[in-house]
């Protein structure tokens, strides 16, 4: 880029171009008498027509209409007072120069100001200085001078120079301004707002701020400065058009940043949200992010979204470590209701985030999709998220799948097939919230597919129900109240869809832990699904090692009743021996109620094994003490198991299904 060295105005050095010189220039351009001339010689610049390009001449208001031409970069600077020593470019000198020349070119409008900035850039590059460093110095000078400039032309001139520089060097200007204003500062806020009002540069500046936010993962201070600057710009109405071009990017970056802040235990004051009634601007990082998000929504016509979030407490949830995803759900619902014109763009930006290795991005994307209408197109991603280790992500995926099922024409058959290998493990998940959500999702799936279940058209769903039946019965005794109640609700849906007629028994087991009711349930299941009895027993056997006493006892009871009502042709000898061994170990359980139940159930296994027709020489290691019949004899009826009352039984609750307890 061609350029030259700025000649000193009125014989003064560049560093001496202070606000006094600016005032004199303004008065001279208005025809007002200026102050006394600056001391020292006043050299006239040598005319260089070949080096002066259009738009490169600077009018000196104190010298009438004579232009100040710029020498070519290869021409050495003249000796004497015209030479500008490198030491004279101290901090603030470039700012003085820029403000002065902008005031001189006020009448030339934006083109003149742009030419001034272009010439200034040329001068800097001709001197061999790195432009980035000089812009940093210029911004620092502007920050120092803007508060002292009078309202009107002087201040506008300074702000126009900043805009002109940002048009050609937006990255350098944004970087310098962020480094110079890490703390709340009125002058910095004014500079950001001036950039926002300029339609030619606000888009470039917003892009640079967006990149600064995305690239500031390790720098809280830089991210805070960029967030504060973004809030200032988005609060200006003139920035709406520029922000609309990448609205989804801005929204998701801000929401993701709130997630990161909520999870950062070292970030102070994250639970407090700045309110307009507070004095001064928001200071905490989370508050600045919330205000930037509000400004983005309000400027784009989403004032109702902001109002809904305020009424529902959504902003407080967004900044809370445990409630952030709830806040995202509320925000997504409000966007669907009041700002759905951006959903397509959000959908495009959220899809890649579902596969992100960054937890904050992936969780935020998943939470957004729980309240967005495009969730049906995300089934592969949602199903894959069920295997994540983060319980919040699994909960969000389960919630999104439930919303899919509640929509018209839900893909019941597809989900029945896809959930069959994925859902049963979640019914036994160690996380209470995941268990409860998984059980509830199964109930919703059964409710949506009950019509097909009644006429035998939902084979995948029928298999899923039978595969989940034992966990549902045992989870009626889950220590988690949410899981227990969700299991009761889901069993009621299964009873209704498959016409079992066992609703009263299931409610009685849930609220009174009645062995008699459980015996009737097991009797019906063995009658209706004899081929599934080995699977029922194998599943129940797994719960005999549960770390929770109520589940161990419930598994012992279910084993005893299933064995008591089973036929000899559907229980193999290996399974009986394995059950006998596991129940034998439970007979020394530290919980007396579990040990007592194990003794009763092991007797039922022994009775069935004794009645089993046995080939010659057959014996099982743990059942050798049982007498073997020499020839078939009529089988006496096996006595039913009798269990003592459970010390773990739930207190009787008002039945939600309209059924009362026994007696």
XYZ file of C-alpha atoms in Angstrom:
663
model
C 0.000 0.000 0.000
C 1.470 3.371 -0.992
C 1.717 5.957 1.698
C 3.837 8.643 3.268
C 4.812 10.362 6.478
C 2.459 12.822 8.038
C 3.853 16.347 7.902
C 3.424 18.332 11.123
C 0.616 20.866 11.147
C 1.645 24.440 11.881
C 5.177 23.324 12.562
C 4.314 21.337 15.642
C 5.332 17.725 16.138
C 2.749 14.992 15.832
C 2.832 14.456 19.541
C 1.905 18.066 20.093
C -1.348 17.768 18.184
C -3.483 18.003 21.296
C -7.109 18.828 21.895
C -6.165 22.524 21.796
C -5.011 22.133 18.205
C -8.219 20.264 17.443
C -10.297 23.118 18.824
C -8.329 25.656 16.783
C -8.884 23.600 13.630
C -12.614 23.414 14.252
C -12.862 27.155 14.824
C -10.855 27.868 11.688
C -13.070 25.651 9.561
C -16.094 27.565 10.839
C -14.507 30.942 10.024
C -13.868 31.763 13.656
C -10.578 33.291 14.781
C -8.157 30.786 16.059
C -5.775 31.064 18.931
C -2.145 32.120 18.661
C -0.104 30.111 16.212
C 2.137 27.429 17.520
C 5.726 28.442 18.113
C 8.468 27.561 15.698
C 8.881 27.684 11.917
C 6.015 26.812 9.652
C 7.473 24.961 6.671
C 5.451 24.569 3.526
C 5.225 21.015 2.201
C 6.869 20.348 -1.148
C 4.285 19.648 -3.868
C 4.478 16.114 -5.174
C 1.693 15.750 -7.760
C 2.772 12.277 -8.767
C 2.598 10.976 -5.210
C -0.691 12.570 -4.258
C -3.524 10.189 -5.068
C -7.226 11.098 -5.092
C -8.610 11.131 -1.586
C -5.119 11.202 -0.088
C -4.749 14.976 0.365
C -5.622 16.416 3.756
C -7.003 19.916 4.014
C -5.399 22.093 6.687
C -8.133 24.307 8.080
C -5.598 26.888 9.207
C -4.088 27.278 5.764
C -7.176 27.909 3.665
C -7.608 25.516 0.792
C -4.006 24.425 0.297
C -3.604 20.658 0.548
C -1.042 18.860 2.634
C 0.461 16.298 0.259
C 2.067 13.098 1.458
C 5.612 12.371 0.296
C 6.207 9.024 -1.358
C 7.283 6.281 1.057
C 10.701 5.925 -0.581
C 11.457 9.679 -0.231
C 13.528 10.351 2.886
C 11.998 12.659 5.421
C 13.380 16.228 5.283
C 15.887 17.365 7.855
C 15.227 19.902 10.574
C 11.931 20.715 12.260
C 9.992 18.854 9.588
C 11.450 15.504 10.651
C 9.252 13.484 12.982
C 11.404 11.660 15.528
C 10.287 8.135 16.329
C 10.242 8.981 20.025
C 7.549 11.588 19.424
C 4.975 8.872 18.648
C 4.180 8.412 22.287
C 0.864 7.069 23.553
C -1.991 9.337 22.486
C -0.181 10.993 19.565
C -1.925 8.913 16.927
C -5.239 9.524 18.588
C -4.619 13.281 18.520
C -3.720 13.082 14.851
C -6.747 10.991 13.930
C -9.173 13.243 15.806
C -7.634 16.354 14.326
C -7.729 15.202 10.716
C -11.257 13.824 11.084
C -12.434 17.214 12.340
C -10.789 18.859 9.361
C -12.583 16.533 6.961
C -15.982 16.796 8.662
C -17.505 18.481 5.646
C -16.236 15.707 3.342
C -18.487 13.175 5.033
C -17.728 9.490 5.393
C -15.550 9.281 2.285
C -13.264 11.984 3.636
C -13.003 10.283 6.991
C -12.261 6.985 5.288
C -9.534 8.669 3.267
C -8.070 10.051 6.478
C -7.916 6.599 8.051
C -6.449 5.184 4.847
C -3.756 7.836 4.841
C -3.037 7.229 8.505
C -2.620 3.517 7.812
C -0.269 4.294 4.948
C 1.799 6.528 7.162
C 2.065 3.867 9.832
C 3.096 1.185 7.391
C 5.615 3.513 5.730
C 7.311 4.026 9.077
C 7.774 0.284 9.406
C 5.543 -0.139 12.454
C 3.209 -3.105 12.706
C -0.293 -1.810 12.109
C -1.767 -3.959 14.864
C 0.444 -2.342 17.459
C -0.346 1.143 16.176
C -4.085 0.499 16.176
C -3.766 -0.655 19.760
C -2.070 2.635 20.618
C -4.700 4.579 18.716
C -7.565 2.893 20.543
C -5.954 3.563 23.901
C -5.639 7.210 22.985
C -9.254 7.410 21.862
C -10.414 5.787 25.088
C -8.506 8.402 27.040
C -9.737 11.373 24.993
C -13.386 10.578 24.221
C -14.615 11.310 27.775
C -13.100 14.814 27.540
C -14.459 15.697 24.095
C -17.461 17.960 23.918
C -20.713 16.550 22.608
C -21.250 17.188 18.935
C -18.697 17.551 16.208
C -15.465 16.786 18.116
C -16.812 13.576 19.608
C -18.437 12.492 16.351
C -15.153 13.067 14.557
C -13.280 10.803 16.953
C -15.886 8.064 16.643
C -15.872 8.310 12.851
C -12.150 7.704 12.750
C -12.639 4.528 14.796
C -15.344 3.354 12.390
C -13.173 4.133 9.373
C -10.279 2.144 10.789
C -12.638 -0.739 11.634
C -13.830 -0.824 8.029
C -10.341 -1.768 6.842
C -8.933 -3.381 9.993
C -11.900 -4.698 11.992
C -9.927 -7.524 13.546
C -7.193 -5.224 14.841
C -9.655 -2.624 16.122
C -11.787 -5.223 17.946
C -8.745 -6.937 19.423
C -7.293 -3.640 20.603
C -10.567 -2.417 22.054
C -11.102 -5.689 23.932
C -7.619 -5.542 25.432
C -8.066 -1.911 26.438
C -11.451 -2.330 28.128
C -11.569 -5.509 30.237
C -13.522 -3.716 32.978
C -16.821 -1.791 32.613
C -15.967 1.557 31.078
C -18.264 4.286 29.743
C -15.817 5.398 27.087
C -15.400 1.828 25.811
C -19.170 1.357 25.814
C -19.558 4.498 23.727
C -16.984 3.285 21.221
C -18.754 -0.074 20.882
C -22.109 1.631 20.417
C -20.665 3.927 17.748
C -19.382 0.896 15.850
C -22.810 -0.673 16.202
C -24.565 2.339 14.677
C -22.336 2.335 11.605
C -24.058 0.126 9.055
C -20.829 -0.343 7.092
C -18.801 -1.853 9.889
C -21.193 -3.297 12.502
C -21.466 -6.645 10.727
C -17.695 -7.058 10.566
C -17.317 -6.097 14.208
C -20.020 -8.554 15.297
C -18.279 -11.346 13.404
C -14.997 -10.534 15.130
C -16.690 -10.515 18.538
C -18.300 -13.855 17.762
C -14.918 -15.326 16.893
C -13.457 -13.808 20.039
C -16.118 -15.573 22.112
C -15.566 -18.886 20.364
C -11.806 -18.647 20.716
C -11.663 -17.545 24.345
C -12.135 -20.944 25.954
C -9.153 -20.488 28.234
C -9.473 -16.764 28.898
C -12.324 -15.725 31.154
C -11.243 -12.090 30.986
C -11.286 -11.970 27.203
C -14.635 -13.745 27.060
C -16.080 -11.294 29.590
C -14.857 -8.283 27.607
C -16.270 -9.727 24.368
C -19.597 -10.509 26.027
C -19.860 -7.025 27.479
C -19.025 -5.499 24.083
C -21.588 -7.709 22.378
C -24.253 -6.584 24.835
C -23.466 -2.928 24.125
C -23.690 -3.441 20.373
C -26.858 -5.537 20.425
C -28.588 -2.910 22.565
C -28.364 -0.452 19.625
C -31.297 -0.656 17.245
C -29.064 0.007 14.253
C -27.369 -3.352 14.795
C -30.496 -5.465 14.303
C -29.966 -6.014 10.593
C -26.352 -7.073 11.012
C -27.147 -9.445 13.890
C -29.976 -11.106 11.985
C -27.523 -12.633 9.543
C -26.005 -14.882 12.183
C -28.625 -14.748 14.915
C -28.525 -18.528 15.637
C -24.735 -18.427 16.070
C -24.938 -15.576 18.557
C -27.780 -17.139 20.516
C -26.136 -20.540 20.822
C -22.736 -19.092 21.720
C -24.287 -17.071 24.536
C -26.374 -19.968 25.869
C -23.399 -22.320 25.706
C -21.302 -19.758 27.538
C -23.908 -19.677 30.312
C -23.644 -23.454 30.561
C -19.861 -23.256 30.919
C -20.153 -20.523 33.535
C -22.773 -22.484 35.465
C -20.440 -25.477 35.651
C -17.426 -23.404 36.652
C -17.323 -23.526 40.436
C -14.606 -20.871 40.468
C -16.790 -18.268 38.785
C -18.169 -15.965 41.523
C -21.667 -14.606 41.591
C -22.968 -16.926 38.905
C -26.276 -17.428 40.668
C -27.147 -13.734 40.628
C -28.882 -12.170 37.659
C -28.639 -8.448 37.142
C -31.946 -6.647 37.177
C -32.701 -3.169 35.776
C -33.351 -1.961 39.308
C -29.694 -2.536 40.192
C -27.437 0.475 40.000
C -24.903 0.499 37.202
C -24.246 -2.104 34.547
C -23.987 -5.839 35.239
C -20.529 -6.822 36.442
C -20.504 -10.619 36.715
C -19.821 -12.663 33.631
C -23.116 -14.527 33.858
C -25.085 -11.289 34.225
C -23.348 -9.758 31.208
C -24.152 -12.856 29.164
C -27.799 -12.779 30.197
C -28.068 -9.105 29.294
C -26.457 -9.726 25.893
C -28.927 -12.546 25.296
C -31.844 -10.320 26.271
C -30.593 -7.588 23.935
C -30.310 -10.076 21.071
C -33.861 -11.338 21.604
C -35.392 -7.891 22.153
C -33.707 -6.316 19.138
C -35.048 -9.021 16.853
C -38.636 -8.645 18.007
C -38.468 -11.328 20.674
C -39.595 -9.188 23.576
C -42.244 -11.784 24.425
C -39.510 -14.404 24.741
C -37.742 -12.195 27.287
C -41.011 -11.609 29.153
C -41.866 -15.308 29.262
C -38.416 -16.121 30.582
C -38.738 -13.488 33.287
C -42.159 -14.706 34.376
C -41.078 -18.345 34.480
C -37.785 -17.648 36.231
C -35.916 -18.839 33.167
C -33.014 -16.410 33.472
C -32.208 -17.591 36.988
C -32.363 -21.180 35.853
C -29.985 -20.479 32.989
C -27.219 -19.337 35.340
C -27.683 -22.126 37.901
C -25.392 -25.157 37.868
C -28.253 -27.585 38.513
C -30.992 -25.723 36.670
C -29.235 -24.560 33.499
C -30.798 -27.176 31.253
C -34.229 -26.355 32.673
C -33.572 -22.770 31.631
C -32.632 -23.932 28.139
C -35.882 -25.892 27.937
C -37.856 -22.793 28.913
C -35.967 -20.697 26.370
C -36.582 -23.230 23.600
C -40.295 -23.361 24.422
C -40.517 -19.562 24.415
C -38.738 -19.397 21.055
C -41.144 -21.923 19.569
C -44.101 -19.914 20.830
C -42.936 -16.375 20.063
C -39.915 -16.405 17.724
C -40.240 -19.443 15.474
C -38.865 -17.587 12.433
C -35.354 -18.505 13.564
C -35.998 -22.185 14.228
C -34.701 -23.332 10.854
C -31.397 -21.564 11.428
C -31.179 -22.892 14.971
C -31.875 -26.394 13.696
C -29.000 -26.168 11.197
C -26.585 -24.941 13.854
C -27.662 -27.418 16.516
C -27.237 -30.563 14.413
C -23.403 -30.537 14.413
C -23.386 -29.757 18.131
C -25.190 -33.008 18.898
C -22.013 -34.837 17.855
C -19.656 -32.422 19.579
C -17.125 -33.776 22.039
C -17.653 -30.640 24.125
C -20.163 -31.397 26.867
C -21.478 -27.832 27.057
C -22.264 -27.681 23.346
C -23.764 -31.171 23.210
C -25.929 -30.732 26.302
C -27.165 -27.319 25.190
C -28.088 -28.653 21.750
C -29.892 -31.631 23.236
C -31.841 -29.470 25.659
C -32.890 -27.135 22.843
C -34.309 -30.002 20.845
C -36.551 -31.141 23.676
C -38.810 -28.127 22.983
C -38.381 -27.752 19.208
C -40.595 -29.214 16.514
C -37.716 -30.736 14.536
C -37.014 -33.420 17.128
C -38.505 -36.170 14.927
C -35.634 -35.702 12.489
C -33.062 -36.294 15.203
C -33.968 -39.817 16.265
C -30.509 -41.296 15.514
C -28.806 -38.618 17.583
C -31.349 -38.866 20.397
C -31.131 -42.645 20.523
C -27.350 -42.469 20.543
C -27.434 -40.006 23.426
C -29.104 -42.637 25.615
C -25.690 -44.246 26.001
C -23.983 -41.078 27.269
C -22.418 -41.018 30.710
C -23.733 -37.555 31.633
C -27.157 -38.010 33.278
C -28.307 -34.579 32.140
C -27.751 -35.513 28.523
C -29.563 -38.827 28.955
C -32.445 -37.055 30.699
C -32.615 -34.511 27.874
C -32.661 -37.297 25.267
C -35.403 -39.183 27.130
C -37.431 -35.981 27.389
C -36.989 -35.280 23.683
C -38.101 -38.804 22.757
C -41.166 -38.432 24.951
C -42.052 -35.209 23.117
C -41.655 -37.042 19.825
C -44.141 -39.667 21.009
C -46.645 -37.023 22.061
C -46.736 -35.527 18.574
C -49.304 -36.635 15.960
C -48.226 -39.571 13.806
C -45.422 -40.474 16.177
C -43.092 -43.254 14.904
C -44.242 -45.826 17.472
C -43.099 -48.891 15.529
C -39.674 -47.423 14.796
C -39.127 -46.356 18.387
C -40.348 -49.701 19.706
C -37.707 -51.432 17.618
C -34.919 -48.984 18.386
C -35.632 -48.735 22.120
C -35.808 -52.467 22.728
C -32.040 -52.877 23.185
C -31.523 -49.398 24.664
C -34.333 -48.799 27.154
C -34.198 -51.872 29.474
C -30.677 -51.093 30.770
C -31.848 -47.595 31.671
C -34.635 -49.049 33.828
C -31.870 -50.258 36.157
C -29.608 -47.222 35.824
C -27.857 -46.153 39.011
C -29.065 -42.547 38.545
C -32.520 -41.950 40.007
C -33.559 -39.332 37.467
C -32.562 -41.531 34.527
C -34.495 -44.524 35.901
C -37.633 -42.491 36.443
C -37.448 -40.876 32.993
C -36.792 -44.198 31.243
C -39.759 -45.847 32.961
C -41.963 -42.891 32.039
C -40.858 -43.037 28.413
C -41.850 -46.702 28.266
C -45.280 -45.836 29.637
C -45.731 -43.109 27.024
C -44.679 -45.504 24.270
C -47.193 -48.111 25.442
C -49.959 -45.508 25.657
C -49.327 -44.343 22.089
C -49.171 -47.911 20.773
C -52.024 -49.448 22.771
C -54.330 -49.656 19.756
C -51.929 -51.874 17.881
C -51.127 -53.928 20.981
C -54.768 -54.856 21.377
C -54.975 -56.371 17.901
C -51.476 -57.861 17.866
C -49.921 -55.395 15.415
C -47.160 -54.117 17.700
C -44.867 -57.107 18.013
C -41.704 -55.047 18.775
C -43.555 -53.104 21.454
C -45.064 -56.274 22.911
C -41.594 -57.772 23.212
C -40.305 -54.625 24.849
C -43.128 -54.683 27.405
C -42.505 -58.324 28.341
C -38.777 -57.669 28.516
C -39.405 -54.789 30.922
C -42.119 -56.402 33.028
C -39.891 -57.765 35.821
C -37.970 -54.469 36.279
C -41.278 -52.592 36.417
C -42.704 -54.901 39.097
C -39.557 -54.701 41.201
C -39.181 -50.942 40.761
C -42.491 -50.534 42.569
C -40.231 -50.917 45.618
C -37.538 -48.541 44.370
C -36.182 -46.255 47.124
C -36.644 -43.381 44.679
C -40.231 -42.175 44.997
C -40.218 -40.803 41.451
C -39.125 -44.142 40.012
C -41.669 -46.083 42.075
C -44.542 -43.832 41.023
C -43.410 -43.853 37.397
C -43.325 -47.668 37.478
C -46.860 -47.776 38.838
C -48.064 -45.425 36.101
C -46.343 -47.427 33.361
C -47.699 -50.759 34.645
C -51.188 -49.246 34.563
C -50.623 -48.301 30.898
C -49.459 -51.854 30.137
C -52.469 -53.365 31.911
C -54.805 -51.150 29.910
C -53.138 -51.856 26.565
C -52.797 -55.645 27.000
C -56.078 -56.232 28.916
C -54.438 -57.988 31.838
C -57.076 -56.984 34.340
C -54.396 -56.716 37.044
C -54.629 -53.011 37.819
C -55.967 -53.487 41.329
C -53.294 -56.058 42.169
C -50.513 -53.810 40.861
C -51.725 -50.825 42.846
C -52.026 -52.979 45.954
C -48.462 -54.231 45.548
C -47.251 -50.669 44.997
C -48.901 -49.169 48.074
C -49.204 -52.096 50.511
C -46.495 -54.560 49.366
C -49.115 -57.293 49.471
C -47.723 -60.839 48.876
C -51.217 -62.068 48.010
C -51.577 -59.493 45.223
C -48.119 -60.346 43.897
C -49.019 -64.045 43.882
C -52.092 -63.356 41.717
C -49.965 -61.310 39.288
C -47.398 -64.101 38.970
C -50.121 -66.718 38.470
C -51.596 -64.762 35.533
C -48.218 -64.099 33.951
C -47.207 -67.756 34.090
C -50.553 -68.750 32.539
C -50.371 -66.183 29.718
C -46.656 -66.231 28.938
C -45.311 -69.689 29.862
C -42.443 -69.473 27.372
C -41.228 -66.271 29.076
C -41.014 -67.793 32.552
C -37.274 -68.639 32.292
C -36.595 -65.068 31.180
C -38.694 -63.700 34.044
C -36.756 -65.826 36.544
C -33.347 -64.935 35.084
C -34.146 -61.227 35.249
C -35.369 -61.556 38.827
C -32.214 -63.431 39.779
C -30.125 -60.409 38.863
C -31.898 -58.294 41.490
C -30.987 -60.758 44.257
C -27.560 -59.067 44.324
C -28.974 -55.532 44.427
C -27.277 -53.232 46.971
C -30.722 -52.023 48.052
C -32.502 -54.131 50.662
C -36.076 -53.459 49.443
C -35.167 -54.663 45.947
C -33.435 -57.822 47.228
C -36.485 -58.739 49.262
C -38.857 -57.953 46.390
C -36.752 -60.121 44.052
C -36.833 -62.995 46.541
C -40.641 -62.790 46.755
C -41.071 -62.566 42.975
C -38.781 -65.592 42.524
C -40.748 -67.643 45.032
C -44.148 -66.876 43.471
C -42.956 -67.383 39.870
C -41.443 -70.757 40.819
C -44.553 -71.757 42.759
C -46.867 -71.070 39.802
C -44.534 -72.394 37.093
C -44.999 -75.659 35.286
C -42.254 -78.274 35.215
C -41.840 -78.140 31.457
C -40.646 -74.538 31.271
C -37.970 -74.329 33.974
C -34.663 -76.037 33.205
C -32.558 -77.699 35.817
C -29.564 -75.375 35.483
C -31.720 -72.357 36.196
C -33.222 -74.020 39.276
C -29.797 -74.858 40.634
C -28.528 -71.311 40.030
C -31.549 -69.822 41.767
C -31.104 -72.180 44.723
C -27.478 -71.132 45.138
C -28.205 -67.394 45.006
C -31.111 -67.685 47.405
C -28.913 -69.761 49.735
C -26.422 -66.905 49.914
C -29.225 -64.487 50.762
C -30.208 -66.615 53.766
C -27.349 -64.933 55.618
C -28.235 -61.440 54.402
C -27.678 -58.683 57.011
C -31.285 -57.577 56.530
C -33.473 -60.026 58.528
C -36.458 -59.465 56.211
C -34.355 -60.339 53.149
C -32.928 -63.463 54.804
C -36.398 -64.652 55.834
C -37.810 -64.143 52.338
C -34.828 -65.989 50.813
C -35.453 -69.027 53.032
C -39.090 -69.247 51.959
C -38.273 -68.841 48.255
C -35.429 -71.379 48.341
C -37.935 -73.908 49.702
C -40.147 -73.276 46.656
C -37.192 -73.917 44.342
C -36.384 -77.136 46.212
C -40.004 -78.316 45.972
C -40.057 -77.721 42.207
C -36.698 -79.484 41.794
C -37.926 -82.470 43.851
C -41.015 -82.750 41.653
C -38.963 -82.512 38.438
C -38.748 -85.826 36.466
C -35.068 -86.763 36.609
C -33.054 -89.097 34.386
C -31.002 -91.849 35.930
C -27.857 -90.590 37.618
C -28.906 -86.907 37.454
C -28.053 -84.689 40.347
C -27.210 -81.055 40.973
C -24.368 -80.053 43.330
C -26.491 -77.957 45.601
C -29.557 -80.198 45.497
C -27.927 -83.608 46.204
C -29.416 -83.695 49.648
C -32.912 -83.848 48.126
C -34.304 -87.441 47.819
C -34.689 -88.707 44.252
C -37.785 -90.741 43.446
C -37.150 -94.224 42.109
C -40.274 -94.184 39.972
C -42.884 -91.598 39.050
C -45.443 -90.953 41.726
C -48.419 -88.582 41.831
C -47.191 -85.115 42.711
C -48.664 -83.641 45.862
C -49.743 -80.032 45.614
C -46.912 -77.692 46.553
C -47.833 -75.446 49.468
C -47.819 -71.750 48.602
C -45.059 -69.594 50.025
C -45.913 -67.506 53.059
C -43.931 -64.313 53.647
C -43.857 -62.026 56.630
C -44.812 -58.388 56.321
C -42.117 -56.206 54.865
C -40.415 -53.591 57.028
C -39.767 -51.664 53.802
C -43.387 -51.344 52.738
C -44.550 -47.912 51.600
C -47.017 -45.949 53.598
C -50.488 -46.198 52.099
C -51.104 -43.368 49.640
C -54.359 -42.251 48.045
C -54.659 -44.384 44.954
C -54.457 -42.462 41.731
C -56.269 -45.248 39.883
C -59.399 -45.244 42.015
C -58.615 -48.552 43.752
C -58.552 -49.033 47.480
C -56.256 -51.236 49.454
C -57.164 -54.599 50.942
C -59.513 -55.005 53.800
